[in-house]
Coordinates of C-alpha atoms and ligand atoms in Angstrom, one line a residue:
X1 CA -17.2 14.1 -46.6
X2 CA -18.0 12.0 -43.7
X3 CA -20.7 9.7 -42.5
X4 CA -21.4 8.7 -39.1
X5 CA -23.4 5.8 -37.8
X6 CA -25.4 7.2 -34.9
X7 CA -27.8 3.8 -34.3
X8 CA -29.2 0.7 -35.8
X9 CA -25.1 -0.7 -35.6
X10 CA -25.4 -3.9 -33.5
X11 CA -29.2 -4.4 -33.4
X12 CA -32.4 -3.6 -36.0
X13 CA -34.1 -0.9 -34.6
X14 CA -33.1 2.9 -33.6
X15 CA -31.8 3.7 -37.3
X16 CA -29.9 7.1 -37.5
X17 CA -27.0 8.2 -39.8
X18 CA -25.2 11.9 -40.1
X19 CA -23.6 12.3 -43.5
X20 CA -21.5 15.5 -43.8
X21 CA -20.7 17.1 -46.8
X22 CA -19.3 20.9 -46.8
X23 CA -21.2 22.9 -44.6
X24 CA -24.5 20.3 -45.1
X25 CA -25.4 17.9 -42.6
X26 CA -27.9 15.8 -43.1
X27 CA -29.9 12.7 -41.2
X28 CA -30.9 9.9 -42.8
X29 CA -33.7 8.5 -40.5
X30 CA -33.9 9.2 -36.8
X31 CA -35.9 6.5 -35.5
X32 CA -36.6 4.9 -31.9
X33 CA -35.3 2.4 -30.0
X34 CA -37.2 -0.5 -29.3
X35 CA -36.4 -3.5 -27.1
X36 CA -33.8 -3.9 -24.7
X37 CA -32.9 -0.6 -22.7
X38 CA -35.3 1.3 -25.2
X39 CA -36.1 3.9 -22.5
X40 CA -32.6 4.9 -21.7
X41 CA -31.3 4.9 -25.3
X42 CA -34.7 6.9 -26.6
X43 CA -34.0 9.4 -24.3
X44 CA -30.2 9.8 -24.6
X45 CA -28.8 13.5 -26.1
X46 CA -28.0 13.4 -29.7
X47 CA -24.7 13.3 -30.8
X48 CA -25.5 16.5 -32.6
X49 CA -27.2 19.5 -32.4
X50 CA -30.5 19.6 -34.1
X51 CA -30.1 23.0 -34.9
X52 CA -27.4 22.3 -37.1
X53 CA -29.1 19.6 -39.5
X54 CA -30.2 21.1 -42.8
X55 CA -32.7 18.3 -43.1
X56 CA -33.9 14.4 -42.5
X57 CA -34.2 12.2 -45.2
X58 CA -36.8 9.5 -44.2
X59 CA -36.8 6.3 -45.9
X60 CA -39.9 4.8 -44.7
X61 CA -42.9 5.1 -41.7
X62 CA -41.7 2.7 -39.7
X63 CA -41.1 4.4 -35.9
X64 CA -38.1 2.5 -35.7
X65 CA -36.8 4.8 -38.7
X66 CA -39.1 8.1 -37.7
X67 CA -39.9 8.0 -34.3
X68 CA -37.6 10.2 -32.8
X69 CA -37.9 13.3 -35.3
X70 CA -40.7 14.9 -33.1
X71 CA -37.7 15.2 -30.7
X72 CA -35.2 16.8 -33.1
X73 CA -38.4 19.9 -33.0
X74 CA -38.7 20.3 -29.5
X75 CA -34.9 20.5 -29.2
X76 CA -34.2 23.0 -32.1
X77 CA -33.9 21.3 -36.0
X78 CA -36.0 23.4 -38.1
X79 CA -35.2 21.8 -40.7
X80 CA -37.3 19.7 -43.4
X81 CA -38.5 16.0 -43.4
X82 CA -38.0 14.9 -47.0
X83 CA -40.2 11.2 -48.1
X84 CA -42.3 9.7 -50.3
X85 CA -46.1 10.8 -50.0
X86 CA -47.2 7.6 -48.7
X87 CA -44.7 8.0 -45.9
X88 CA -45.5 11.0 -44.5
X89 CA -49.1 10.4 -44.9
X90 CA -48.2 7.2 -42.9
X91 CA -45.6 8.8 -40.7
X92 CA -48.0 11.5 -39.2
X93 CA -50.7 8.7 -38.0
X94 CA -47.5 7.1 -36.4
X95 CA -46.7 9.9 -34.4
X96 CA -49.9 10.8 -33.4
X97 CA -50.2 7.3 -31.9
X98 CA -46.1 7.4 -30.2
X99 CA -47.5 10.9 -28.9
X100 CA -50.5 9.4 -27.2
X101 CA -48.7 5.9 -26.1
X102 CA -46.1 8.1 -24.3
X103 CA -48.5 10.4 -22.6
X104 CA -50.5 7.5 -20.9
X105 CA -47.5 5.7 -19.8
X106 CA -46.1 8.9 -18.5
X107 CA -49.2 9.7 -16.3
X108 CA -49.3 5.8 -15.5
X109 CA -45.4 6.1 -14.2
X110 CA -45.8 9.4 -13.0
X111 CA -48.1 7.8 -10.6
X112 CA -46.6 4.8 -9.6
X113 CA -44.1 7.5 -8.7
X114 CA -46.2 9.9 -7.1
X115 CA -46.7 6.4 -4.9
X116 CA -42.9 6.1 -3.9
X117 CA -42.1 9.9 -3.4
X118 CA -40.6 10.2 -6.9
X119 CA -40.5 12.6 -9.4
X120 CA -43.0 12.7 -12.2
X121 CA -42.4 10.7 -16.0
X122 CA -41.6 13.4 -18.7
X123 CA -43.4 11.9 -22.1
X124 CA -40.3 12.3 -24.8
X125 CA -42.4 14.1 -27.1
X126 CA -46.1 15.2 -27.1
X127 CA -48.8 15.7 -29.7
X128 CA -47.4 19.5 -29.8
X129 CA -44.3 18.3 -31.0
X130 CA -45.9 16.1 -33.1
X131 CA -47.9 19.2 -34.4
X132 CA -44.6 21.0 -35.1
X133 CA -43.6 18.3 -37.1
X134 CA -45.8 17.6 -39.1
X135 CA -45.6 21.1 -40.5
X136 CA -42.0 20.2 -41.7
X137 CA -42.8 17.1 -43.9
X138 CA -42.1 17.5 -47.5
X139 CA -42.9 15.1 -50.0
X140 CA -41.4 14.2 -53.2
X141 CA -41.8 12.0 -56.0
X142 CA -39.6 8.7 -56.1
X143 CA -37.0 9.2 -58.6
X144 CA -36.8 12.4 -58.9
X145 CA -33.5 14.0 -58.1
X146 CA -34.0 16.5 -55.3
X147 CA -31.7 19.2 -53.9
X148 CA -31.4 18.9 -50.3
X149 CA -28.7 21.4 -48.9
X150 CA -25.4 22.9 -50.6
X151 CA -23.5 20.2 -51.5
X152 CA -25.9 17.1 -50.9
X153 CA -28.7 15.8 -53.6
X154 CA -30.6 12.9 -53.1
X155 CA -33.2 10.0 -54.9
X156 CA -35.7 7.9 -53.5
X157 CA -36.2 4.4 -55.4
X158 CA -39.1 1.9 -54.2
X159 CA -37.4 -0.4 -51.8
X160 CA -40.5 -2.6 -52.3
X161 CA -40.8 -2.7 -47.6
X162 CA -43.6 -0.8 -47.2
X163 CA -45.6 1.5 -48.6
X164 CA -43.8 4.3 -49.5
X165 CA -40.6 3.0 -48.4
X166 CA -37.4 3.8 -50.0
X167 CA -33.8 3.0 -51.0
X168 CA -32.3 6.4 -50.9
X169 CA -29.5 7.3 -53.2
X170 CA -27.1 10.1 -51.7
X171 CA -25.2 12.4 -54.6
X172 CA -22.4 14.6 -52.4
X173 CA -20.3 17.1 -53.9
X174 CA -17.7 19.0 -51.6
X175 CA -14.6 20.9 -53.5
X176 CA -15.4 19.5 -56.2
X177 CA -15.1 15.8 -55.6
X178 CA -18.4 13.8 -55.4
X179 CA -19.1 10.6 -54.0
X180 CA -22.4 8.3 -54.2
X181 CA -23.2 6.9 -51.4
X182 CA -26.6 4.5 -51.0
X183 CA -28.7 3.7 -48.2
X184 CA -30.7 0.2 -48.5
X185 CA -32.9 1.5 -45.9
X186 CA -35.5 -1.4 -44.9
X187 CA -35.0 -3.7 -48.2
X188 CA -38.2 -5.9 -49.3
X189 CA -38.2 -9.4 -50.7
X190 CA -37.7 -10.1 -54.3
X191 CA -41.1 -11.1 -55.3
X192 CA -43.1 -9.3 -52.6
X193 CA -47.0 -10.6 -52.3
X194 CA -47.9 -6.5 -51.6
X195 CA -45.3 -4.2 -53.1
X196 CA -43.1 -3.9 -55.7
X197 CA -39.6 -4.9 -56.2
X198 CA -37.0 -2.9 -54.8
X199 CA -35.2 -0.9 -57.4
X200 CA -32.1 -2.4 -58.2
X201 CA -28.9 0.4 -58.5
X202 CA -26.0 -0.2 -60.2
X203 CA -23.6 2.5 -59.3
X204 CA -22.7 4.0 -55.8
X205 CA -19.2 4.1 -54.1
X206 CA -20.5 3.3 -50.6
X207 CA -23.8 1.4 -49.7
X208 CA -25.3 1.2 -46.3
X209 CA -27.3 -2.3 -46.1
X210 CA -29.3 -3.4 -43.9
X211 CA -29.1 -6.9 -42.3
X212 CA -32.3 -7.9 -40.4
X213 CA -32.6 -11.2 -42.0
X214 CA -28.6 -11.5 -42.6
X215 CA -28.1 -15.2 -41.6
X216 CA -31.9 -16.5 -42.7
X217 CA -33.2 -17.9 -45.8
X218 CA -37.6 -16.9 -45.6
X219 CA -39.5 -19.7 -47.0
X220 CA -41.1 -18.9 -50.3
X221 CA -44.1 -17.1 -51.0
X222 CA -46.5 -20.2 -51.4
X223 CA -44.8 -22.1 -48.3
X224 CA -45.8 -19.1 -46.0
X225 CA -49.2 -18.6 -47.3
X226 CA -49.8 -22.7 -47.0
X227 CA -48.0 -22.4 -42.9
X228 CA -50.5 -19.4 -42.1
X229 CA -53.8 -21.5 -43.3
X230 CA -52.5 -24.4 -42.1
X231 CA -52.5 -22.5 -38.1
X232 CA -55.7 -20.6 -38.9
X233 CA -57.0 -24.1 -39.7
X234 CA -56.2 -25.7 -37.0
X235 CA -57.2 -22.3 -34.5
X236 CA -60.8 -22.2 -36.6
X237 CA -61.4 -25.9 -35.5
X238 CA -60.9 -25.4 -32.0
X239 CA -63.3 -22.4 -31.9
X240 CA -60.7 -20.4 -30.0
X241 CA -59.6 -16.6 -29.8
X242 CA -56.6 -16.6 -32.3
X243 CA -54.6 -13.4 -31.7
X244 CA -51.8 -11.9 -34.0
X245 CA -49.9 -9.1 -32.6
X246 CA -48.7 -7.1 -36.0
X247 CA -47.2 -4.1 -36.9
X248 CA -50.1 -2.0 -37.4
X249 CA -48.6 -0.4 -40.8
X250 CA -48.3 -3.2 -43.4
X251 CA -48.5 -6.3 -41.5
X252 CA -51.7 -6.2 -40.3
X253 CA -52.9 -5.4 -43.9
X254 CA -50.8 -8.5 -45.6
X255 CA -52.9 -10.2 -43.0
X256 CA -56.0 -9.0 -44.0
X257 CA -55.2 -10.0 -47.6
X258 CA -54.5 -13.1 -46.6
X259 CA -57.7 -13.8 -44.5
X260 CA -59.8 -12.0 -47.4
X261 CA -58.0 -14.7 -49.9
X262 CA -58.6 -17.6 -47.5
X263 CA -62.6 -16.4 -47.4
X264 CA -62.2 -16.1 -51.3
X265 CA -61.2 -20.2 -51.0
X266 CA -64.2 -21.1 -48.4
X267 CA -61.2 -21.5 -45.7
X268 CA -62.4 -19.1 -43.6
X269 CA -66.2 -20.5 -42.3
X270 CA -68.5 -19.7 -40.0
X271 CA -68.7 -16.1 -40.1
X272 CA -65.6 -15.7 -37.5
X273 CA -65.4 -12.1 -36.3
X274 CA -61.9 -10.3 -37.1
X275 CA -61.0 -7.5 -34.9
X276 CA -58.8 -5.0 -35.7
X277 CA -58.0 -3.2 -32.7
X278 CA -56.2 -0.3 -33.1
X279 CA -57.0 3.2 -34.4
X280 CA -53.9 4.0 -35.5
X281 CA -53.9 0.8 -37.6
X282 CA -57.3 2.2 -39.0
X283 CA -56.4 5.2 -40.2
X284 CA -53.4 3.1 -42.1
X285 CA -55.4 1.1 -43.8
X286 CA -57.0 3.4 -45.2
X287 CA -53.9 5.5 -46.6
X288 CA -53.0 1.9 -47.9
X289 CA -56.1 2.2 -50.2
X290 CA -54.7 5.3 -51.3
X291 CA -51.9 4.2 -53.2
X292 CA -52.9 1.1 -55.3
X293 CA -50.4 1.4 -57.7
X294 CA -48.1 1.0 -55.3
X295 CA -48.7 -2.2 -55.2
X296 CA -47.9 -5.9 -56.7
X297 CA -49.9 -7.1 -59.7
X298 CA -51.2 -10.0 -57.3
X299 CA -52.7 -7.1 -55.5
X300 CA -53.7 -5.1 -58.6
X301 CA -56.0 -7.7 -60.2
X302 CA -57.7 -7.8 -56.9
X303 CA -58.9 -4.0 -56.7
X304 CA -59.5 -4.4 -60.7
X305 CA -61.8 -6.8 -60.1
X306 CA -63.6 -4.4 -57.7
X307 CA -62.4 -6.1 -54.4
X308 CA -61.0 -4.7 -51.5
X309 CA -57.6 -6.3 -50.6
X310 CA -57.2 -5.3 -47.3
X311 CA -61.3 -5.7 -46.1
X312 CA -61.8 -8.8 -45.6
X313 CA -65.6 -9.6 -43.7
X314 CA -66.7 -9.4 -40.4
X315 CA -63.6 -7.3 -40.4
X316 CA -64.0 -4.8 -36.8
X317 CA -62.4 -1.8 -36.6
X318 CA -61.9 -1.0 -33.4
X319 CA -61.8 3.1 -32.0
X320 CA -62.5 3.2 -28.6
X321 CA -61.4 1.5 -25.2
X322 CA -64.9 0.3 -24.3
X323 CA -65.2 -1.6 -27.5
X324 CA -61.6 -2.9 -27.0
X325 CA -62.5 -4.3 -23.6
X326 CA -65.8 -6.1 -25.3
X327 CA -63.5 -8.6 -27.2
X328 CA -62.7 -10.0 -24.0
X329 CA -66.7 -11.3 -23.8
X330 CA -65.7 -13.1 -27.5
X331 CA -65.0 -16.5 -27.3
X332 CA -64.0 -17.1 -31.3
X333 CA -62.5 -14.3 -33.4
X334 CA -59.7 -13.4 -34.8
X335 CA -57.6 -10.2 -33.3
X336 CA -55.3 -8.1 -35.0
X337 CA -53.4 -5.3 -32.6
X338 CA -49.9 -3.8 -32.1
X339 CA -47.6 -3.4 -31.1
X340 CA -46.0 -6.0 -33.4
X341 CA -43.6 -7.0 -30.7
X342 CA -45.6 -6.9 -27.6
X343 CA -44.0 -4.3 -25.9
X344 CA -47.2 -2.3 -25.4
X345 CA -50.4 -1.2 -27.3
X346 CA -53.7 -3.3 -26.8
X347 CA -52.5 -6.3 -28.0
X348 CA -51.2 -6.8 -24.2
X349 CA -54.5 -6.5 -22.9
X350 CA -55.8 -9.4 -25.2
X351 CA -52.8 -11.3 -24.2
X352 CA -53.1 -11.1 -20.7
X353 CA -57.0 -12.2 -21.3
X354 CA -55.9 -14.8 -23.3
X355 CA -52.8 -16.1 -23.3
X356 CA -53.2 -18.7 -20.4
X357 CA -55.7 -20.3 -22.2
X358 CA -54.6 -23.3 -24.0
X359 CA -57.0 -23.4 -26.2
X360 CA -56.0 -19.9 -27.5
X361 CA -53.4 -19.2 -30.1
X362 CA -50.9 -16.6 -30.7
X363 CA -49.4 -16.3 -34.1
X364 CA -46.5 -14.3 -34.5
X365 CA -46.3 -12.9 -37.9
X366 CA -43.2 -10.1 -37.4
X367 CA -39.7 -9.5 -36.0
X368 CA -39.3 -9.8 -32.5
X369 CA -36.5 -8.0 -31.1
X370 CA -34.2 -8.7 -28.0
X371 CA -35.5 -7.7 -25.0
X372 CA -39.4 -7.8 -26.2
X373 CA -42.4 -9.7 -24.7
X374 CA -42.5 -11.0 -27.6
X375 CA -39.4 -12.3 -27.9
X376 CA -39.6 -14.2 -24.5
X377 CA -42.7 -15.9 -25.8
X378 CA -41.2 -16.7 -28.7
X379 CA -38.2 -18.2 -27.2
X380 CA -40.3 -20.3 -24.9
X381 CA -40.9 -18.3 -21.5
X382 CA -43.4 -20.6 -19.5
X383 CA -44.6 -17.5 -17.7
X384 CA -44.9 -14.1 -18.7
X385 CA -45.3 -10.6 -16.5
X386 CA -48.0 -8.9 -19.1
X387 CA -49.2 -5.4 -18.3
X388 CA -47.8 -5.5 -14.7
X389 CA -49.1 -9.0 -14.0
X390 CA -47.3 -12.4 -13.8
X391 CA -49.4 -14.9 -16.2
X392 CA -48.6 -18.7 -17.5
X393 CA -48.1 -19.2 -20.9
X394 CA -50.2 -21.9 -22.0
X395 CA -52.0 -20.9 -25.3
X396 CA -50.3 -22.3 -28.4
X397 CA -47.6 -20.1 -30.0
X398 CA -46.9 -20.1 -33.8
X399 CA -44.1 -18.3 -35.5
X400 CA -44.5 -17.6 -39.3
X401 CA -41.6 -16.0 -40.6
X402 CA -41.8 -15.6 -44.3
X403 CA -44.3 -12.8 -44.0
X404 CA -41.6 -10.5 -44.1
X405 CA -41.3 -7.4 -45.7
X406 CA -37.6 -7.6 -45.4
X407 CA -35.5 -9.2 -48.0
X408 CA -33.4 -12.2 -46.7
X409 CA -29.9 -13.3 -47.3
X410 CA -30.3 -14.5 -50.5
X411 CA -32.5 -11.3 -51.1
X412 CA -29.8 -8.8 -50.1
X413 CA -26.9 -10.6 -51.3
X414 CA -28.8 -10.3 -55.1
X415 CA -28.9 -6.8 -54.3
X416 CA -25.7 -6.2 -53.3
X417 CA -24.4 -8.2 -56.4
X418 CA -26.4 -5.8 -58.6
X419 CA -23.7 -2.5 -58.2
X420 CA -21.2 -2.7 -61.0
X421 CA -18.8 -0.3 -59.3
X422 CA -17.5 -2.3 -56.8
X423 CA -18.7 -0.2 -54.0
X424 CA -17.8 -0.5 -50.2
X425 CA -20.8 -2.0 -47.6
X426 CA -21.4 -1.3 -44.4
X427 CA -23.3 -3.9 -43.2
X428 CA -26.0 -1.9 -40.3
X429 CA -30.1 -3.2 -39.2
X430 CA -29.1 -6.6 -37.7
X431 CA -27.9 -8.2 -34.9
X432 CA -24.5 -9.3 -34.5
X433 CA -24.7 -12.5 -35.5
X434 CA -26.9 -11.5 -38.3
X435 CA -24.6 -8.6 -39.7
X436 CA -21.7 -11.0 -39.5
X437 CA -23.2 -13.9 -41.3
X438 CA -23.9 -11.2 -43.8
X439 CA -20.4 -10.3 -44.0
X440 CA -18.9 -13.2 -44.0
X441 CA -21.3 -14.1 -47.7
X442 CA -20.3 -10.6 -48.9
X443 CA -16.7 -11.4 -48.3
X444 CA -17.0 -14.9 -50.0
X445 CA -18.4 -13.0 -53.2
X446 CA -15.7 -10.1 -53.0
X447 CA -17.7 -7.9 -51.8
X448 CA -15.9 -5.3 -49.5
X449 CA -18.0 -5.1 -46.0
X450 CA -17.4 -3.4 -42.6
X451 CA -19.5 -3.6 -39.8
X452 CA -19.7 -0.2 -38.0
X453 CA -20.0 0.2 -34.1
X454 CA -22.3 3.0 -32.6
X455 CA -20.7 6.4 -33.2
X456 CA -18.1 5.4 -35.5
X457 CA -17.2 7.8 -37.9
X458 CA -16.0 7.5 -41.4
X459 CA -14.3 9.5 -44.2
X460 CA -15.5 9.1 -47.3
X461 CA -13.2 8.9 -50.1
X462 CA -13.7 9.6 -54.0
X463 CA -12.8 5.7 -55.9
X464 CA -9.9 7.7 -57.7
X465 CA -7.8 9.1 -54.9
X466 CA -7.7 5.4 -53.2
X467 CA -3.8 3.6 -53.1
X468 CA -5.0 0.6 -52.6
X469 CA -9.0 -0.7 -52.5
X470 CA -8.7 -1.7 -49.1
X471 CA -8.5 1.2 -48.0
X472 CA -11.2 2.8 -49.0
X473 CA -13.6 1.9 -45.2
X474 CA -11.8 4.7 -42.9
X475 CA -12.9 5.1 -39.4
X476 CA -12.3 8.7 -38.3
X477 CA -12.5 8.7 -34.3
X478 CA -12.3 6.8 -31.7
X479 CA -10.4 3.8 -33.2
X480 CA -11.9 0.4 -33.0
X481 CA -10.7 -0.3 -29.7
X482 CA -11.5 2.6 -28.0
X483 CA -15.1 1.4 -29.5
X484 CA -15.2 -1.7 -28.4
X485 CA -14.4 -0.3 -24.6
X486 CA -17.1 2.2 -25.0
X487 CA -19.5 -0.3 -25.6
X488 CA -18.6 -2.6 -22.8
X489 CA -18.3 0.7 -20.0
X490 CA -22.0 1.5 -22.0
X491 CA -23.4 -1.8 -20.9
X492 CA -22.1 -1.6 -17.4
X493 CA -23.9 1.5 -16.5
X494 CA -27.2 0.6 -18.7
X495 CA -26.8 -2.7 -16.2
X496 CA -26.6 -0.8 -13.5
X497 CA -29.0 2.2 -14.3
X498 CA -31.5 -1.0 -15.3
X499 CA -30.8 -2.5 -11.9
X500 CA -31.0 0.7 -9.9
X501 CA -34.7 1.2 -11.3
X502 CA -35.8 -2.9 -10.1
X503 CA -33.9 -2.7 -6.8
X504 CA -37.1 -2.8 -4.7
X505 CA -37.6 -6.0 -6.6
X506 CA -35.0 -7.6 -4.8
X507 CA -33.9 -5.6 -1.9
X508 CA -33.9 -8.7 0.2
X509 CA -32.6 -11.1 -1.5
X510 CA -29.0 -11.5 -0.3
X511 CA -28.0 -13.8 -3.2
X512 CA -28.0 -11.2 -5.7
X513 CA -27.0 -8.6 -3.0
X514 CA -23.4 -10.6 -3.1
X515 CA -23.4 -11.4 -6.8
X516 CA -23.3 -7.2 -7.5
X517 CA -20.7 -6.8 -4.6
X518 CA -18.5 -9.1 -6.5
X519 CA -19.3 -6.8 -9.5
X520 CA -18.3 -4.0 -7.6
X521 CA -15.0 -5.9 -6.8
X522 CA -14.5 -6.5 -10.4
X523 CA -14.8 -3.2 -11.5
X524 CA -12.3 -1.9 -8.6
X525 CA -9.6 -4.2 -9.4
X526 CA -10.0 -2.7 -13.2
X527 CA -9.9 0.7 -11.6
X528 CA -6.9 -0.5 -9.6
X529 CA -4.8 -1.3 -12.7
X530 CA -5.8 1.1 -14.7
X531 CA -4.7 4.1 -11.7
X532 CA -1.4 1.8 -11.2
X533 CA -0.8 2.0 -15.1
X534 CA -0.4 5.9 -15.0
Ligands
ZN601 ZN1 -39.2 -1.0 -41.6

């Protein structure tokens, strides 16, 4: 039996796993890249063949963890996509939307090409894809014990993330030995404002965790709610636009709970319009209000007493690109778009309309990853190049952090405390310095992690035949070090690919001209040694 980590190793988004048992293979998640070098990595072969896999097992919406199973279609899986109900209601709006973001931005590159005598932008997947898809979701019931293919049976517990999301637990059998093995997927908070808890498990022999929030203590529920009214405050005073790019799915609705609460209280005054543009985020909504017992008992006593949690007034919902371009005319309201990180949707529009204004604010309420706009706000950037234009930062930025659906450090390691059988981690969903700080607590408690690389492959082993415990984490192929090469030759020619695509931005600019001749150098001398080695 054998698992391989095909993404989300080294960074949070991308998530992809192959688990082998027998003749079964089976995904867990196949999700997009977002962030640095999404394009390249999104479009990349699979390290499989689709045609092989007997099916996916989704843990949650999220495109990060769905978004490239339209692709596994168009290139052969016929397989099916096993969730929860609420995900692959949820998942289907998603893919509708990816289908649509990547045809506009394939006709808008495809033109910019057409411009410099190149060839035209291929969308990855289109709505017919998406179509195909859709056709394939099968949902189940969480906790049930489902077959999936000979050999493999799984569970979905509430992992208390978003709606629908799931912990999955894998049962394998091959020749008779069996092994449990647990995926974390996205883990919620302990005490979640929206959801429920995650389920707790007591028994697997390996567990794949996730470390977004691996090295950070969230503040507490009350702290974050009294941070957000606290910035709404002080926005509402100065009469300003107040935008919040969010995740479309979840986010954007704990914010409308929020802002209905804050009305509830008389904090929210003078009729301020809310937008919520994004149709996608509409249709969400709604299948949020689907599911209410689904969610917290905070949230429950709210629809018992006949309100709507994620409605608050003056809320907008915003179809069409017309409307979208009104907002512009609005001096004071509050707009809710994706994408949560700023790396497209309308939420760039409203940025670029508003973000020089220092009067405006910009309240971040999610996970920005490397390599995102929002990111380089975040981090400070002065200026920003938004929707093809360079414009000055100058509106006031506000981070919130604890709105988190993901469970923290102290969160996870509670979690991870919970298994009585002494399983095996690997510790996957963060970046590096998160996954490590993660490891480093496991290790502290006794807890046996490993931090996979891309690609790496492991056997898995039955508890009973093991020597000695230590042995039970065993990469297959390549070894470590042939890893750690791979990722560094990787990086070079993402560098350069990257480079290759912006070198009309600096074809005259002899500096940098020199700087990548001395990289060339470099990577000749290696060459060099490596030919004088043989
Ligand atoms: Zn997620």
């Amino acid at each position: 039996m054998k698992l391989k980590v095909l993404g989300a190793a080294g960074e949070v988004t991308g998530s992809n796993y192959l688990v082998q048992a027998g003749n079964s293979s089976v995904l867990i998640d196949c999700g997009l890249h977002q962030g640095r070098d999404e394009e390249r990595k999104n479009r990349e072969p699979f390290q499989f063949n689709p045609s092989d896999i007997n099916a996916v097992l989704l843990t949650h919406a999220h495109i990060d963890h769905s978004g490239r199973i339209p692709l596994l279609y168009r290139q052969g899986f016929k397989g099916k996509v096993k969730s929860t109900l609420p995900t692959s209601d949820l998942v289907e709006v998603l893919w509708k939307d990816s289908a649509h973001l990547m045809s506009e931005e394939a006709k808008w590159r495809s033109r910019k090409n057409a411009r410099k005598n190149l060839p035209p932008v291929e969308p990855l997947f289109t709505d017919t894809d998406v179509e195909k898809a859709v056709q394939y979701l099968d949902a189940t019931s969480y906790d049930d014990v489902i077959e999936v293919a000979p050999g493999v049976r799984a569970r979905f517990r509430d992992a208390g993330h978003i709606l629908g999301s799931a912990v999955l637990e894998l049962f394998l059998n091959e020749e008779g030995q069996e092994i449990k093995l647990v995926f974390s997927g996205d883990l919620g908070p302990n005490y979640p404002v929206m959801g429920r808890n995650p389920a707790f498990i007591e028994d697997a022999d390996y567990v794949v965790i996730e470390s977004t929030y691996g090295d950070r203590v969230h503040k507490t529920n009350e702290q974050t709610r009294e941070e957000f009214r606290q910035v709404m405050g002080k926005a509402l005073k100065d009469r300003s636009r107040v935008m919040i790019p969010t995740f479309v799915v979840d986010r954007a609705q704990r914010i409308f709970y929020e802002l209905m609460l804050m009305q509830e209280e008389g904090l929210l005054r003078d009729n301020v319009p809310i937008y919520f543009d994004s149709p996608m985020g509409v249709k969400a909504t709604e299948i949020y209000n689907e599911y209410p017992a689904l969610f917290s008992s905070e949230v429950q006593s709210h629809i018992r007493k006949g309100s709507n949690p994620f409605s608050p007034e003056h809320l907008n919902f915003v179809q069409g690109v017309e409307e979208s371009r009104a907002i512009n005319e609005v001096k004071h309201a509050i707009i809710l778009a994706g994408s949560g990180m700023c790396n497209g949707g309308r939420i760039v529009h409203h940025m670029k309309h508003g973000i020089w204004d220092k009067n405006n604010h910009l309240i971040v309420v999610g996970y920005q990853a490397r390599g995102t706009l929002g990111r380089r706000i975040v981090e400070g950037a002065k200026t920003a190049r938004i929707a093809g234009e360079e414009v000055s930062v100058r509106a006031q930025i506000h981070t919130i952090n604890g709105f988190s659906a993901h469970a923290d450090r102290n969160d996870l390691l509670k979690w991870a405390s919970n298994f009585k059988s002494s399983p095996s981690f690997f510790i996957t969903h963060g970046e590096e310095k998160s996954s490590k700080a993660l490891a480093e607590l496991f290790e502290d408690k006794g807890i046996q992690a490993y931090i996979p690389v891309v690609n790496q492959e492991f056997n898995l082993v039955p508890e009973r035949e093991l020597p000695v415990k230590d042995e039970k984490i065993v990469p297959v192929a390549p070894s470590e070090k042939e890893n750690e090469l791979n990722v560094i030759l990787s990086d070079i020619s993402i560098l350069a690919e990257n480079l290759r695509l912006k070198k009309h931005e600096f074809e005259d600019t002899e500096k940098l001209k020199a700087l990548l001749r001395s990289s060339k150098v470099l990577l000749e001398t290696v060459d060099n040694q490596v030919s004088s080695k043989k």
